[in-house]
PDB file of C-alpha atoms in Angstrom:
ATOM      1  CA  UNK A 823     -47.931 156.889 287.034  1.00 45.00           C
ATOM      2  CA  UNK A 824     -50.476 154.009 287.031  1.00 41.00           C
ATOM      3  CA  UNK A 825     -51.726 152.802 290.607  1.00 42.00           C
ATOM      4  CA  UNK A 826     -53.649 153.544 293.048  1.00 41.00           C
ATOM      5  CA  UNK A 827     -51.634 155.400 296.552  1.00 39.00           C
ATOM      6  CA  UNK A 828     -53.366 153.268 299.249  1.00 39.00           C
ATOM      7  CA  UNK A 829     -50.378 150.759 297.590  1.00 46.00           C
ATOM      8  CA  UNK A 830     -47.097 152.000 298.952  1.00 38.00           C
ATOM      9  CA  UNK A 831     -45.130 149.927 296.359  1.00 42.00           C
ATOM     10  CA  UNK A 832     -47.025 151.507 293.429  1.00 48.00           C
ATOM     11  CA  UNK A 833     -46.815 155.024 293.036  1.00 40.00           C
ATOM     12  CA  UNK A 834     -47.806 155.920 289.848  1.00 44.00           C
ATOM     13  CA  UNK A 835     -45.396 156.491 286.541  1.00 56.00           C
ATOM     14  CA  UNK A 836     -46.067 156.317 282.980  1.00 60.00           C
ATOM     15  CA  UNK A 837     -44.869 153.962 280.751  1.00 56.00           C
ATOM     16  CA  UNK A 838     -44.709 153.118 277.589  1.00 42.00           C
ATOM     17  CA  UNK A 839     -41.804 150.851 276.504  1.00 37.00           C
ATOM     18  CA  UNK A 840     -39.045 151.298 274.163  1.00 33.00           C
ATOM     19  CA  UNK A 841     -35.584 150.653 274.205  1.00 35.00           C
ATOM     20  CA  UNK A 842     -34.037 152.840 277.135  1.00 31.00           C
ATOM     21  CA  UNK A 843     -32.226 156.129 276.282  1.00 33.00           C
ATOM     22  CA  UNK A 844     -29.548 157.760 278.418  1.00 35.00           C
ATOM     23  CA  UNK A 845     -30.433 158.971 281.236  1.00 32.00           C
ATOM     24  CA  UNK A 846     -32.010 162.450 280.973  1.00 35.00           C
ATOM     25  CA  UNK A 847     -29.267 165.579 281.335  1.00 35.00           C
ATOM     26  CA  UNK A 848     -30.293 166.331 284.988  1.00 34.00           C
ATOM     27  CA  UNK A 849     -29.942 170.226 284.264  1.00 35.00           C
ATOM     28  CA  UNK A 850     -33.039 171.006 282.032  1.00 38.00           C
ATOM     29  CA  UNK A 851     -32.608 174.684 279.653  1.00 38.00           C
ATOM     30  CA  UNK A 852     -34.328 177.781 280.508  1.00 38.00           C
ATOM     31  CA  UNK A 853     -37.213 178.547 279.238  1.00 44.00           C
ATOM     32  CA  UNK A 854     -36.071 181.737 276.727  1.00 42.00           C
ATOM     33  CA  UNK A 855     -39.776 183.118 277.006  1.00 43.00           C
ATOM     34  CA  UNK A 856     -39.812 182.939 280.679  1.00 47.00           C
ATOM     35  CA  UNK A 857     -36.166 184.272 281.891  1.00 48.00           C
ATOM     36  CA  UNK A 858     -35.241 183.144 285.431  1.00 55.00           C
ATOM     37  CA  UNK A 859     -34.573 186.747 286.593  1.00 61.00           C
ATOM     38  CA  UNK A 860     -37.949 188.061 287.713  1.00 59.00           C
ATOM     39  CA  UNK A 861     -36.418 192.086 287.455  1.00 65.00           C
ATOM     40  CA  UNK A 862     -36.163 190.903 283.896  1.00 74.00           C
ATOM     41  CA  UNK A 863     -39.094 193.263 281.697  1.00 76.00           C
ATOM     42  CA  UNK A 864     -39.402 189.951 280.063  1.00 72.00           C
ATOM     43  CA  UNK A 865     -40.179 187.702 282.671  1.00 66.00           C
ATOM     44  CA  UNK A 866     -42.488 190.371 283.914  1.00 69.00           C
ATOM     45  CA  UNK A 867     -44.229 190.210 280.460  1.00 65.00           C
ATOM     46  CA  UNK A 868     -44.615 186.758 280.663  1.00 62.00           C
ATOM     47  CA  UNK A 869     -45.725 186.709 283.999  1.00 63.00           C
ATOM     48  CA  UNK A 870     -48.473 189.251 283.726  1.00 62.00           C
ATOM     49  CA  UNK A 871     -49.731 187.107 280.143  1.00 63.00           C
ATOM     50  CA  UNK A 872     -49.774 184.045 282.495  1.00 64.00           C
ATOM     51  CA  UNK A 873     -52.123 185.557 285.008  1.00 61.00           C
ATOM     52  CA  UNK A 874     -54.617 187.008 282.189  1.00 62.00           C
ATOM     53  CA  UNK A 875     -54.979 183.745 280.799  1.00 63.00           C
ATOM     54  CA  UNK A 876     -55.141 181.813 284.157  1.00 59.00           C
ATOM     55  CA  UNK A 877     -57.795 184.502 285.171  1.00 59.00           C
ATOM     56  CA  UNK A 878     -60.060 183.748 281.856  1.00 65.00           C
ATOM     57  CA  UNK A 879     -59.902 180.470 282.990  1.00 77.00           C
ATOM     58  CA  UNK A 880     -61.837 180.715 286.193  1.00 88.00           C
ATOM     59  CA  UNK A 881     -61.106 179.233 289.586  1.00 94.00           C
ATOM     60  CA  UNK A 882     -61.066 175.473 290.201  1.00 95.00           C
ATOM     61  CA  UNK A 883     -64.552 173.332 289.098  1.00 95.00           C
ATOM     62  CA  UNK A 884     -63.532 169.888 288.487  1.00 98.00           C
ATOM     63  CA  UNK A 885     -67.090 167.860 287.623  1.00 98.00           C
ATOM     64  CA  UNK A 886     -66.833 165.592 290.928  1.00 98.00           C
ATOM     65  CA  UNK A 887     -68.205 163.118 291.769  1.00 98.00           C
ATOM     66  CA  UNK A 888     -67.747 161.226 289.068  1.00 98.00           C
ATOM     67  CA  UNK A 889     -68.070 157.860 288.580  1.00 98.00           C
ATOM     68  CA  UNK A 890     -66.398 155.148 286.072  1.00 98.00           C
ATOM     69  CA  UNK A 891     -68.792 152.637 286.218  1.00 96.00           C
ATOM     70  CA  UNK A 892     -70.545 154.420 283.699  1.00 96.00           C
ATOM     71  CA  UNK A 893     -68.303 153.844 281.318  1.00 98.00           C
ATOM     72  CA  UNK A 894     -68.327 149.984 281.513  1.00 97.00           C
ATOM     73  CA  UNK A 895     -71.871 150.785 279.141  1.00 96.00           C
ATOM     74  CA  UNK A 896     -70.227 153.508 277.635  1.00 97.00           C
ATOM     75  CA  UNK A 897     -66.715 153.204 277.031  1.00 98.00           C
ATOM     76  CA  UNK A 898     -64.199 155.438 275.294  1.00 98.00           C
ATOM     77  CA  UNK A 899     -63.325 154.568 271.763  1.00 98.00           C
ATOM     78  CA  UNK A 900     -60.517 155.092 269.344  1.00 97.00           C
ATOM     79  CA  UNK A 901     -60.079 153.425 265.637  1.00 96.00           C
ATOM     80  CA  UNK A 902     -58.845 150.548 266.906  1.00 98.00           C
ATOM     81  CA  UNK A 903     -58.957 150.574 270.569  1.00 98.00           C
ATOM     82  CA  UNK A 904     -61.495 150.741 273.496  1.00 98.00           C
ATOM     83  CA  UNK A 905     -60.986 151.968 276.598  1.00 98.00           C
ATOM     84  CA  UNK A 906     -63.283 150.503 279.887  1.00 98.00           C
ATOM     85  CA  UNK A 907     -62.618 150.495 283.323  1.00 98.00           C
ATOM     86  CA  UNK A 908     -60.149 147.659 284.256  1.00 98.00           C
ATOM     87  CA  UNK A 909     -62.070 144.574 285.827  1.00 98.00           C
ATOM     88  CA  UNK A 910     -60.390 141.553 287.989  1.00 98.00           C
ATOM     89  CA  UNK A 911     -61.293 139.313 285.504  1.00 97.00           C
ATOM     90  CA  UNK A 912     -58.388 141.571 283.422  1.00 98.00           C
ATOM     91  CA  UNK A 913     -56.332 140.049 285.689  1.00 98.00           C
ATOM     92  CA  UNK A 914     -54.575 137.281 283.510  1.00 98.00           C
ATOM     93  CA  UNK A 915     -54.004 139.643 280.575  1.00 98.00           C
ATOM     94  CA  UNK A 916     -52.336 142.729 282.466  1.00 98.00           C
ATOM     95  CA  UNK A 917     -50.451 140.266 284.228  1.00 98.00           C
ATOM     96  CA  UNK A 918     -48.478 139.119 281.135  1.00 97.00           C
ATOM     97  CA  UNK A 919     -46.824 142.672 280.839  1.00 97.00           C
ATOM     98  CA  UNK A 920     -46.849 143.154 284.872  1.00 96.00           C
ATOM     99  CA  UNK A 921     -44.403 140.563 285.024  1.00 96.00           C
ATOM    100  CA  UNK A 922     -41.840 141.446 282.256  1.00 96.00           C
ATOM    101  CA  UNK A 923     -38.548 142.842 283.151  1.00 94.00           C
ATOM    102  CA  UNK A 924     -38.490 145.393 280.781  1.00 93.00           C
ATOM    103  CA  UNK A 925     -41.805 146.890 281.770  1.00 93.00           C
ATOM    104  CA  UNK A 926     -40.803 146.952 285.747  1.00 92.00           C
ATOM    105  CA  UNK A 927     -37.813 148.757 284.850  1.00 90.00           C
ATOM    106  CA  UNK A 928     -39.404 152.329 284.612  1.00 90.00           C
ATOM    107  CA  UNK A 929     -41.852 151.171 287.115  1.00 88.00           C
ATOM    108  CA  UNK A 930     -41.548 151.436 290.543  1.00 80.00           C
ATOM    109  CA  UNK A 931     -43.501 148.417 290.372  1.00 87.00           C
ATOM    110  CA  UNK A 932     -42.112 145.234 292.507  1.00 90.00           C
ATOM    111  CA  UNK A 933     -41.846 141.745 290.687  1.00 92.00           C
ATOM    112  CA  UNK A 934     -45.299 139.716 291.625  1.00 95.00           C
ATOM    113  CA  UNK A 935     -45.596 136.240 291.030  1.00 97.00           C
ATOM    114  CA  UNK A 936     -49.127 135.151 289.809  1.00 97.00           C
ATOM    115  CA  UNK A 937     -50.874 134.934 292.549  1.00 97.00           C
ATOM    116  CA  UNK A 938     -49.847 138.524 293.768  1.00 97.00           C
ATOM    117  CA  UNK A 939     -50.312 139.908 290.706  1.00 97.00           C
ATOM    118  CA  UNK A 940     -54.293 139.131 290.441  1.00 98.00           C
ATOM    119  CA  UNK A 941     -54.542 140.473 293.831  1.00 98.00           C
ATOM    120  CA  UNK A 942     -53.566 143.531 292.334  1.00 97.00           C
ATOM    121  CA  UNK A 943     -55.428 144.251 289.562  1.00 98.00           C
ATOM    122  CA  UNK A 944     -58.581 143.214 291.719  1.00 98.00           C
ATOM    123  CA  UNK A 945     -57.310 146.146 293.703  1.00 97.00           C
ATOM    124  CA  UNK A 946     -56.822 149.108 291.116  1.00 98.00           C
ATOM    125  CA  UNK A 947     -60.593 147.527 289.623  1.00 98.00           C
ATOM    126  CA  UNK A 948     -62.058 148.963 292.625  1.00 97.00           C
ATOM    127  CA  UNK A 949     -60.975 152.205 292.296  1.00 97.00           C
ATOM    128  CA  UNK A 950     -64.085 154.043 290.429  1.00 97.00           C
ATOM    129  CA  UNK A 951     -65.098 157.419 292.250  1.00 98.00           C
ATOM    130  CA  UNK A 952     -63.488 160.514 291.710  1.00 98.00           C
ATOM    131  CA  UNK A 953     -64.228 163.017 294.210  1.00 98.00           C
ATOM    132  CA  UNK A 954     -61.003 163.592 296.856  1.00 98.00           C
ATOM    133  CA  UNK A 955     -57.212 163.828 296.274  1.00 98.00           C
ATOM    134  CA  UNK A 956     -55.439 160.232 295.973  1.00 98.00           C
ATOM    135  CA  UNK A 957     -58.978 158.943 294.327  1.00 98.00           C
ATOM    136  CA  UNK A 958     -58.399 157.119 290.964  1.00 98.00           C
ATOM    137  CA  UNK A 959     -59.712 154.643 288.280  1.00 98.00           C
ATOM    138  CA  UNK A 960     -57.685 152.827 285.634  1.00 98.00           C
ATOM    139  CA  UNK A 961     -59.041 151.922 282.267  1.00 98.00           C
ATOM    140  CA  UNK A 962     -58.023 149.020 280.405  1.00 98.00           C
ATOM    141  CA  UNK A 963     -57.197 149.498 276.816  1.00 98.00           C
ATOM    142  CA  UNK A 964     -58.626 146.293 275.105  1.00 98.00           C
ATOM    143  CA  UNK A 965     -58.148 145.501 271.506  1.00 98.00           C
ATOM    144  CA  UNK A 966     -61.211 144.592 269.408  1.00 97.00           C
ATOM    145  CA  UNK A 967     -61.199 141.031 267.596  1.00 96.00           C
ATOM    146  CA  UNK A 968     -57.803 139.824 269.383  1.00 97.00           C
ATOM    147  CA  UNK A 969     -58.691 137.235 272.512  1.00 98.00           C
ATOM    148  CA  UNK A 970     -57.714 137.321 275.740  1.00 98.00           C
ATOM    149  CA  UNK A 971     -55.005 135.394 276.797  1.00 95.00           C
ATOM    150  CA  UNK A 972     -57.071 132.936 279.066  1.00 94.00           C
ATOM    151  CA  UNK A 973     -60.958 133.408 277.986  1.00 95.00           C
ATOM    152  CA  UNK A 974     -60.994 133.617 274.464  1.00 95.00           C
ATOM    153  CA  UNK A 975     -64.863 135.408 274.347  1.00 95.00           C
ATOM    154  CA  UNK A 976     -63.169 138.421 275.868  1.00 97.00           C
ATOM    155  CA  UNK A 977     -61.257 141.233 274.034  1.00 98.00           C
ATOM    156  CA  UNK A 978     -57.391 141.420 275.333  1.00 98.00           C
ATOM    157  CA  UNK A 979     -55.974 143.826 277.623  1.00 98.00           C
ATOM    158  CA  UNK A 980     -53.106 145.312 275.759  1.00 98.00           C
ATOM    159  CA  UNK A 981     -52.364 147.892 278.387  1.00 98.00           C
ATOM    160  CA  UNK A 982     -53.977 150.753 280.941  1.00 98.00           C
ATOM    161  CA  UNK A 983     -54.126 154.164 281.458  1.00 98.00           C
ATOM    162  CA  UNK A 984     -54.907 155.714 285.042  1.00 98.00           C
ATOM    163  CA  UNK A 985     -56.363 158.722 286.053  1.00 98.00           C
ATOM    164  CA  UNK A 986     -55.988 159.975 289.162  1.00 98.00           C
ATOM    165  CA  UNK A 987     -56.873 163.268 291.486  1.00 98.00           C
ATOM    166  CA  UNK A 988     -53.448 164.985 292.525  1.00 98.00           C
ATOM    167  CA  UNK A 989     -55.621 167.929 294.059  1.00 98.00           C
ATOM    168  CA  UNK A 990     -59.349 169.125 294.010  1.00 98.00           C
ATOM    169  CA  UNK A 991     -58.430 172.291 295.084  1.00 98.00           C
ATOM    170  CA  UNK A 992     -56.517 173.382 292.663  1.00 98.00           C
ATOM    171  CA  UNK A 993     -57.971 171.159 289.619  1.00 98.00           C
ATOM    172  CA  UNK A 994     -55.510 168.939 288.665  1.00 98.00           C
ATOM    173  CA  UNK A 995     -55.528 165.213 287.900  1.00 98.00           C
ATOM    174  CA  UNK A 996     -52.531 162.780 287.085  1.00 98.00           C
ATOM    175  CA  UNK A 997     -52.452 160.631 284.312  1.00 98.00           C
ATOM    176  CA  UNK A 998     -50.451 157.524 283.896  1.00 97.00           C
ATOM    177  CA  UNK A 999     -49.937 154.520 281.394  1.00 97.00           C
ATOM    178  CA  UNK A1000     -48.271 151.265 280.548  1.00 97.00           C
ATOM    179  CA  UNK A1001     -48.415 148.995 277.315  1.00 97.00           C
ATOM    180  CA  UNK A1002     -47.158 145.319 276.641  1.00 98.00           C
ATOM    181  CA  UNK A1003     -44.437 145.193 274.733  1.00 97.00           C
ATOM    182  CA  UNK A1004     -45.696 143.303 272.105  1.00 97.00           C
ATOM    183  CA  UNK A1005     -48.131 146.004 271.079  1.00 97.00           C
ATOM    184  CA  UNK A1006     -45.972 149.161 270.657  1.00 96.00           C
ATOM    185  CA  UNK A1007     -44.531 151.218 268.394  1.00 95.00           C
ATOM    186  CA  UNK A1008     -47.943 151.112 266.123  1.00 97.00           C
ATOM    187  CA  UNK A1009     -49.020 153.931 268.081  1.00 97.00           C
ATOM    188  CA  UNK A1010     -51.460 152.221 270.249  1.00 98.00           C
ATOM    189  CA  UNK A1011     -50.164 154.210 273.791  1.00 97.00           C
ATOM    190  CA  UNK A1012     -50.531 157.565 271.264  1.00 97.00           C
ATOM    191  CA  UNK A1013     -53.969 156.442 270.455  1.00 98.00           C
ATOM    192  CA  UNK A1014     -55.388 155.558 273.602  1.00 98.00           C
ATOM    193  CA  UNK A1015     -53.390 158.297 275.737  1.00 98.00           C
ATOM    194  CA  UNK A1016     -54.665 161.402 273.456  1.00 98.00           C
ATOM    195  CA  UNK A1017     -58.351 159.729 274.035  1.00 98.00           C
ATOM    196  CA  UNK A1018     -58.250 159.389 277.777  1.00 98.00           C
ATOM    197  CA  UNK A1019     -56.596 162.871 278.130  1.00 98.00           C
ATOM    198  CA  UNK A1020     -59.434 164.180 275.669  1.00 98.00           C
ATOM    199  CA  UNK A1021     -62.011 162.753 277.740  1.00 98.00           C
ATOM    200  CA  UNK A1022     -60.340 164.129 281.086  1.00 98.00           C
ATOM    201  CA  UNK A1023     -60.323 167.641 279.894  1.00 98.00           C
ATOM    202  CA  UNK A1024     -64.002 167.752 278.316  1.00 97.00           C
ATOM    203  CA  UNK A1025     -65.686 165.598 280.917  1.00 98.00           C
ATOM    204  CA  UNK A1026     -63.749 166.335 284.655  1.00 98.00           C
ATOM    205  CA  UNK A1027     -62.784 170.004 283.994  1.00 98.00           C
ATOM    206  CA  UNK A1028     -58.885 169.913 284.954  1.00 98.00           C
ATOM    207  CA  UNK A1029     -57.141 173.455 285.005  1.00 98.00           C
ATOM    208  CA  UNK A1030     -53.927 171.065 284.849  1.00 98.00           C
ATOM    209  CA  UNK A1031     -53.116 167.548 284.191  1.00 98.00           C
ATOM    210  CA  UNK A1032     -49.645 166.468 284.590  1.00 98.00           C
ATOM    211  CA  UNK A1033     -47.675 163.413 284.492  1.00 98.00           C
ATOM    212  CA  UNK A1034     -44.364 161.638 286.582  1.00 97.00           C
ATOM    213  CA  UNK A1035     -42.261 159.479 284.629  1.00 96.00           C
ATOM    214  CA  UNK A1036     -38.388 157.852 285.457  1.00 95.00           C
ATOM    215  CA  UNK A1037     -36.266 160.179 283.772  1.00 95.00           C
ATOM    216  CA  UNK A1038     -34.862 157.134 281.438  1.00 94.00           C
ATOM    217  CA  UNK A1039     -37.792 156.959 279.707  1.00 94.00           C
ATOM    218  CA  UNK A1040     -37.528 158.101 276.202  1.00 95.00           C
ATOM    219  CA  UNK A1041     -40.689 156.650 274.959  1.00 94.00           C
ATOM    220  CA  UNK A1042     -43.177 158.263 277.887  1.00 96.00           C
ATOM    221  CA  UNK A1043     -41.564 161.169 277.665  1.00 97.00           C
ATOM    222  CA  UNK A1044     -41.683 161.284 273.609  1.00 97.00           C
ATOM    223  CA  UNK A1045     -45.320 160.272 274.497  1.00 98.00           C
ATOM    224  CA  UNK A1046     -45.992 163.451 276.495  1.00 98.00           C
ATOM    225  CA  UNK A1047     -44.639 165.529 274.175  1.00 97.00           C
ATOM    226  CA  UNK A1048     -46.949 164.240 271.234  1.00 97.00           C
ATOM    227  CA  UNK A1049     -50.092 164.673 273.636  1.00 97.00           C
ATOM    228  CA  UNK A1050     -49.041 168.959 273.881  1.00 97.00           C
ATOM    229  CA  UNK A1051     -47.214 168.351 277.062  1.00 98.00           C
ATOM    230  CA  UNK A1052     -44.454 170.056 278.366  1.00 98.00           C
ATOM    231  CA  UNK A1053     -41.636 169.460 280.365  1.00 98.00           C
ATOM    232  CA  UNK A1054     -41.377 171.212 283.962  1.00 98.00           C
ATOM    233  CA  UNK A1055     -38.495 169.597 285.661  1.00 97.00           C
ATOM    234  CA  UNK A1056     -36.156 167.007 286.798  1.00 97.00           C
ATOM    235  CA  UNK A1057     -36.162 166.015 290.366  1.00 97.00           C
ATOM    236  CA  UNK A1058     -32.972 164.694 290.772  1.00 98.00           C
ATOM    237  CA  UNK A1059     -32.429 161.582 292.633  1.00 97.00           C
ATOM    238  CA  UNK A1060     -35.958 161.483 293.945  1.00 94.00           C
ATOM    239  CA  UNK A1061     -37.002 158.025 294.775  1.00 90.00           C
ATOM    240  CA  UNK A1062     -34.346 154.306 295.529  1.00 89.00           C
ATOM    241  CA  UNK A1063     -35.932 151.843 293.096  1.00 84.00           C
ATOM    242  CA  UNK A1064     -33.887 148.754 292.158  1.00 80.00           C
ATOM    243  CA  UNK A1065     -30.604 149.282 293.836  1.00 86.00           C
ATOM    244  CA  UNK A1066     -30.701 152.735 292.525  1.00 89.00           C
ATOM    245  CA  UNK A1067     -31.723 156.306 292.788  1.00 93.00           C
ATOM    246  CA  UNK A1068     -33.480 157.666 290.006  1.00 93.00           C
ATOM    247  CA  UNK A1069     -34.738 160.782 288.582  1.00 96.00           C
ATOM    248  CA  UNK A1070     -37.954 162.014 287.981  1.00 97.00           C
ATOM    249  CA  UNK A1071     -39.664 163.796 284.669  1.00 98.00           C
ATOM    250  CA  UNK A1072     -42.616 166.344 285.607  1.00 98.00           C
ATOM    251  CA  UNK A1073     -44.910 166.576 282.488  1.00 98.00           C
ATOM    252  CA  UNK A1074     -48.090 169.117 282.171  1.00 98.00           C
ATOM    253  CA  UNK A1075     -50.473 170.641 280.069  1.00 98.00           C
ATOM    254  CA  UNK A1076     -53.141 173.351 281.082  1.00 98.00           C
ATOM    255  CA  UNK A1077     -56.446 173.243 279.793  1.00 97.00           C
ATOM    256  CA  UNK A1078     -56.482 176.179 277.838  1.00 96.00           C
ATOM    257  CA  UNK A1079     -53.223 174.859 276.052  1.00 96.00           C
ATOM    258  CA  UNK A1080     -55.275 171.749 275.336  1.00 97.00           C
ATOM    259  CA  UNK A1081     -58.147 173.366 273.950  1.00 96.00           C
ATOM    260  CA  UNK A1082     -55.892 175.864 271.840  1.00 94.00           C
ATOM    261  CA  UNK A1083     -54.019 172.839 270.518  1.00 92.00           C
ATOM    262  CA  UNK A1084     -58.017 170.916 269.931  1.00 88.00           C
ATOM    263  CA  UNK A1085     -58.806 174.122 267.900  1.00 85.00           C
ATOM    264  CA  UNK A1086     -55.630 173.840 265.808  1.00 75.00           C
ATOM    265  CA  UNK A1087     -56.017 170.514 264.852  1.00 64.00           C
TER     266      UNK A1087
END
């Protein structure tokens, strides 16, 4: 979940790294609030509370166009993060986690060599308007005080976080992330990823935002679950990455679960 879909090699799928788990039980529970038999009185129940609530919501009204460049000026900050639109000159930095191993492994990311791999991040950095379905931008999560790995007057890319438009017509947007290595588990991804999807509810006016992610990976799908996401499915065997066929986690949140869980702290 992290690049932009004019890129056939790069469809986009969270990440943020840990040590893999298992692969996920392909056969996810049933949901005991929302039985599976819709003669059920229960499902019915559930049903009808679903469309009350979707109804107080409103139809679709995403804020589009928008444009990223604004936050270049402005960007998003955390305690110890800040979040700008990615720029080429990122290039050197995001390409010291774009060509690990153990980050392309959840990716369907292909291995680059150095020269490839500035090409592409000079390709997501011109991704800035939101206003049709496929659009995206990607910030870059930089970390205050700690250099860049080849121009020492600029902050360090540590990692990015994409948003992109999976449907204008009905109001929902994609996130996706990935993190060097060297900077997890000290809840940097948590940090950044409950900012971005903050600032995607309050300022772009999702009904839904959801999130992909290869089945395997235990620490994006931990991640979801911390940001109030829930998860939908498995698609089983949906996509031939790396001499293999691999599963897919579906992840989503609705707005008014978001803003519940904002007003509960």
């Amino acid at each position: 979940m992290t690049d932009a879909p004019a890129d056939p090699d790069d469809p986009a799928r969270p990440d943020d790294r840990a040590d893999p788990a298992d692969p996920a039980d392909p056969v996810d529970p049933v949901d005991p609030v929302d039985p599976v038999d819709p003669v059920d009185p229960a499902y019915r129940a559930a049903a009808a509370d679903r469309a009350a609530a979707a109804a107080a919501d409103g139809p679709p009204a995403l804020r589009f166009p928008f444009d990223a460049a604004a936050l270049t000026a402005a960007p998003l900050r955390t305690e110890r993060v800040v979040l700008r639109p990615i720029e080429a000159a990122d290039a050197a930095d995001v390409y010291e986690y774009q060509r690990l191993p153990e980050v392309i492994r959840y990716l369907p990311w292909p291995e680059r060599d150095r020269t490839e791999g500035f090409e592409h991040t000079a390709k997501r950095a011109a991704g800035r308007v939101l206003a049709a379905d496929e659009d995206f931008f990607v910030f870059a999560a930089t970390l205050p005080g700690t250099p860049s790995t080849d121009d020492p007057a600029r902050d360090r890319v540590i990692g990015d976080f994409m948003v992109r438009v999976s449907s204008v017509q009905h109001a929902r947007l994609e996130l996706g992330w990935v993190l060097h290595p060297d900077f997890q588990g000290r809840g940097y991804a948590r940090e950044a990823a409950g900012t971005v999807l903050d600032f995607v509810f309050e300022t772009l006016n999702p009904h839904r935002v959801e999130a992909f992610l290869d089945a395997r990976n235990a620490a994006s799908a931990a991640l979801c679950e911390r940001l109030g996401m829930r998860r939908e499915a498995t698609l089983i065997e949906e996509e031939y990455n790396d001499g293999e066929w691999q599963d897919t986690a579906v992840y989503g949140v609705l707005r008014r679960e978001w803003a519940a869980r904002r007003v509960g702290g």
